[in-house]
Coordinates of C-alpha atoms in Angstrom, one line a residue:
X53 CA 4.3 1.9 13.5
X54 CA 6.5 0.4 10.9
X55 CA 5.6 -3.2 11.9
X56 CA 1.9 -2.5 11.2
X57 CA 2.6 -0.7 7.9
X58 CA 4.4 -3.9 6.6
X59 CA 1.4 -6.1 7.4
X60 CA -1.9 -6.8 5.7
X61 CA -3.2 -7.4 2.2
X62 CA -2.6 -5.3 -1.0
X63 CA 0.9 -4.3 0.2
X64 CA 3.2 -4.0 -2.9
X65 CA 7.0 -4.1 -2.8
X66 CA 7.6 -0.5 -3.7
X67 CA 5.4 0.7 -0.9
X68 CA 7.0 -1.6 1.6
X69 CA 10.5 -0.5 0.7
X70 CA 9.4 3.2 0.8
X71 CA 8.2 2.6 4.4
X72 CA 11.5 1.0 5.3
X73 CA 13.5 3.8 3.7
X74 CA 11.4 6.4 5.6
X75 CA 12.0 4.6 8.9
X76 CA 15.8 4.5 8.2
X77 CA 15.6 8.3 7.6
X78 CA 13.8 8.8 10.8
X79 CA 16.5 6.8 12.7
X80 CA 19.2 9.1 11.2
X81 CA 17.2 12.2 12.2
X82 CA 16.6 10.9 15.8
X83 CA 20.3 10.1 16.2
X84 CA 21.4 13.5 15.0
X85 CA 18.9 15.3 17.3
X86 CA 19.9 13.2 20.3
X87 CA 23.5 14.2 19.8
X88 CA 22.3 17.8 20.1
X89 CA 20.2 16.8 23.1
X90 CA 17.1 17.6 21.2
X91 CA 14.5 15.3 22.6
X92 CA 11.6 16.4 20.4
X93 CA 10.7 12.8 19.4
X94 CA 11.4 11.3 22.9
X95 CA 8.7 12.7 25.2
X96 CA 9.2 10.2 28.0
X97 CA 13.0 10.6 28.0
X98 CA 12.5 14.3 27.9
X99 CA 10.3 14.3 31.0
X100 CA 13.0 12.2 32.8
X101 CA 15.8 14.5 31.8
X102 CA 14.0 17.6 32.9
X103 CA 13.6 16.1 36.4
X104 CA 17.4 15.8 36.8
X105 CA 19.0 18.2 39.1
X106 CA 21.3 19.1 36.3
X107 CA 20.1 18.2 32.8
X108 CA 23.6 18.8 31.5
X109 CA 24.6 15.4 33.0
X110 CA 22.4 13.6 30.4
X111 CA 24.6 11.7 28.0
X112 CA 23.0 10.8 24.7
X113 CA 25.7 8.5 23.4
X114 CA 24.2 5.2 24.7
X115 CA 20.9 6.0 22.9
X116 CA 22.5 7.1 19.7
X117 CA 24.7 4.0 19.6
X118 CA 21.5 1.9 19.9
X119 CA 19.9 3.8 17.1
X120 CA 23.0 3.3 15.0
X121 CA 22.9 -0.4 15.6
X122 CA 19.3 -0.6 14.5
X123 CA 20.0 1.4 11.4
X124 CA 23.0 -0.9 10.5
X125 CA 20.7 -3.9 11.0
X126 CA 18.1 -2.5 8.6
X127 CA 20.7 -1.6 6.0
X128 CA 22.1 -5.2 6.2
X129 CA 18.8 -6.9 6.0
X130 CA 17.5 -4.9 3.0
X131 CA 20.8 -4.5 1.2
X132 CA 19.7 -6.9 -1.6
X133 CA 16.7 -4.7 -2.4
X134 CA 18.8 -1.5 -2.9
X135 CA 19.8 -2.5 -6.5
X136 CA 16.1 -2.8 -7.4
X137 CA 15.3 0.8 -6.5
X138 CA 15.1 2.0 -10.1
X139 CA 12.8 -0.7 -11.3
X140 CA 10.6 -0.2 -8.3
X141 CA 10.4 3.5 -9.2
X142 CA 9.3 2.4 -12.7
X143 CA 6.4 0.6 -11.2
X144 CA 5.5 3.5 -8.8
X145 CA 5.9 6.3 -11.3
X146 CA 7.2 5.3 -14.8
X147 CA 6.9 8.9 -16.1
X148 CA 9.7 10.3 -13.9
X149 CA 12.4 7.7 -14.2
X150 CA 15.4 7.8 -16.5
X151 CA 15.1 5.1 -19.1
X152 CA 18.8 4.1 -19.1
X153 CA 18.9 3.6 -15.3
X154 CA 15.6 1.6 -15.4
X155 CA 16.7 -0.6 -18.3
X156 CA 19.9 -1.8 -16.6
X157 CA 17.9 -3.0 -13.6
X158 CA 15.2 -4.5 -15.9
X159 CA 17.8 -7.0 -17.3
X160 CA 17.7 -8.7 -13.9
X161 CA 14.1 -9.6 -14.5
X162 CA 15.1 -11.5 -17.7
X163 CA 13.8 -9.1 -20.3
X164 CA 15.5 -7.8 -23.4
X165 CA 17.2 -4.4 -22.8
X166 CA 16.5 -2.9 -26.2
X167 CA 12.8 -4.0 -26.1
X168 CA 12.4 -2.6 -22.6
X169 CA 13.8 0.8 -23.6
X170 CA 11.6 1.1 -26.6
X171 CA 8.5 0.2 -24.7
X172 CA 9.4 2.4 -21.8
X173 CA 9.8 5.5 -24.1
X174 CA 6.5 4.8 -25.8
X175 CA 4.9 4.6 -22.4
X176 CA 6.4 7.8 -21.2
X177 CA 5.2 9.7 -24.2
X178 CA 1.7 8.4 -24.1
X179 CA -0.4 11.3 -22.7
X180 CA -3.5 9.2 -22.3
X181 CA -1.7 6.7 -20.1
X182 CA 0.1 9.5 -18.2
X183 CA -3.3 11.0 -17.3
X184 CA -4.7 7.6 -16.3
X185 CA -1.7 6.9 -14.0
X186 CA -2.8 9.9 -12.0
X187 CA -6.3 8.6 -11.6
X188 CA -5.7 5.0 -10.4
X189 CA -3.3 3.1 -8.1
X190 CA -0.2 1.3 -9.4
X191 CA -1.9 -2.2 -9.4
X192 CA -4.8 -1.0 -11.5
X193 CA -2.6 0.9 -13.9
X194 CA -0.4 -2.0 -14.8
X195 CA -3.0 -4.7 -14.7
X196 CA -5.8 -2.9 -16.5
X197 CA -4.3 -0.3 -18.8
X198 CA -0.9 -1.5 -19.9
X199 CA -1.4 -4.4 -22.3
X200 CA 0.9 -7.4 -22.5
X201 CA 0.4 -7.4 -26.3
X202 CA 1.9 -3.9 -26.7
X203 CA 4.3 -3.7 -23.8
X204 CA 5.4 -7.3 -23.0
X205 CA 8.8 -6.5 -21.5
X206 CA 7.8 -3.7 -19.2
X207 CA 4.6 -5.6 -18.1
X208 CA 6.7 -8.6 -17.2
X209 CA 8.8 -6.5 -14.9
X210 CA 5.8 -4.8 -13.4
X211 CA 4.0 -8.0 -12.7
X212 CA 7.1 -9.6 -11.0
X213 CA 7.3 -6.5 -8.7
X214 CA 3.6 -6.3 -7.9
X215 CA 3.3 -10.0 -7.1
X216 CA 6.2 -10.0 -4.6
X217 CA 5.0 -11.1 -1.1
X218 CA 1.4 -11.3 -2.2
X219 CA 1.4 -15.1 -1.9
X220 CA 2.9 -14.9 1.6
X221 CA -0.1 -12.9 2.8
X222 CA -2.5 -15.2 1.0
X223 CA -0.9 -18.3 2.6
X224 CA -0.9 -16.8 6.1
X225 CA -4.5 -15.6 5.7
X226 CA -5.6 -19.0 4.4
X227 CA -4.0 -20.9 7.3
X228 CA -5.7 -18.5 9.7
X229 CA -9.1 -19.0 8.1
X230 CA -8.5 -22.8 8.1
X231 CA -7.8 -22.7 11.8
X232 CA -11.1 -21.0 12.4
X233 CA -13.0 -23.4 10.1
X234 CA -11.5 -26.7 11.5
X235 CA -12.6 -26.5 15.1
X236 CA -13.0 -29.5 17.4
X237 CA -16.6 -29.7 16.4
X238 CA -15.8 -29.9 12.7
X239 CA -12.8 -32.2 12.6
X240 CA -14.4 -34.5 10.1
X241 CA -14.5 -32.1 7.2
X242 CA -13.5 -33.6 3.9
X243 CA -10.9 -32.0 1.7
X244 CA -13.6 -31.0 -0.7
X245 CA -15.7 -29.4 2.0
X246 CA -12.7 -27.6 3.5
X247 CA -11.7 -26.3 0.0
X248 CA -15.3 -24.9 -0.4
X249 CA -15.2 -23.3 3.0
X250 CA -11.8 -21.7 2.3
X251 CA -13.0 -20.4 -1.1
X252 CA -16.1 -18.8 0.6
X253 CA -14.0 -17.3 3.4
X254 CA -11.3 -15.8 1.2
X255 CA -13.2 -14.6 -1.8
X256 CA -13.8 -10.9 -2.5
X257 CA -17.0 -11.6 -4.3
X258 CA -20.0 -9.9 -2.8
X259 CA -23.2 -11.7 -3.8
X260 CA -26.3 -9.7 -4.5
X261 CA -28.6 -11.7 -2.3
X262 CA -31.8 -9.8 -3.0
X263 CA -31.3 -10.2 -6.8
X264 CA -30.6 -13.9 -6.4
X265 CA -33.7 -14.4 -4.3
X266 CA -35.9 -12.6 -6.8
X267 CA -34.5 -14.8 -9.6
X268 CA -35.4 -18.0 -7.8
X269 CA -38.7 -19.8 -8.6
X270 CA -41.0 -20.3 -5.7
X271 CA -42.0 -23.9 -5.0
X272 CA -45.8 -24.3 -5.3
X273 CA -47.6 -26.1 -2.4
X274 CA -49.3 -29.4 -3.0

């Protein structure tokens, strides 16, 4: 389901918009097939229609109108994201994007157009980075292999795209954890203790407990 695909951590903007675009394409397909009375994707409706004494009396127009309304609503809500398609493509796959198209959009991120174009062409002709892009995901590629010292303009754009909505999930997740931590039995937690509990709850760090225990000095008995 689209709703579930748009939730959770590590969801980057290009992936989210790809899911939305795919859903819009599905709506168009469903509408076209309904007009032809092809109910391939509507199993429940298909079972109801087959039970009619005359399936020809089935009118698909009310259903197609509803799908069209949903499609229009999606187009309206995500219209401000459409102009960013080229720069999102740069983040997803910089080796198959036209430099002129990408650089025009890059100006909206406050970077110099000429600098962006030069850095982008250097990136596209770097075979080592091209091979590395096929091995790792987008986040790792931009954060670990594209240096800010050598590609400051393009890295600026990539970071702004990759960090979109990340803080929203972090805030929602932190509030959820805080609600679990501050129960009626622990209402007297100080801000410092609450901060420590939240850090422990949200960290990705996995301690090596056995190694830590071995490193501790045993206390001799008296």
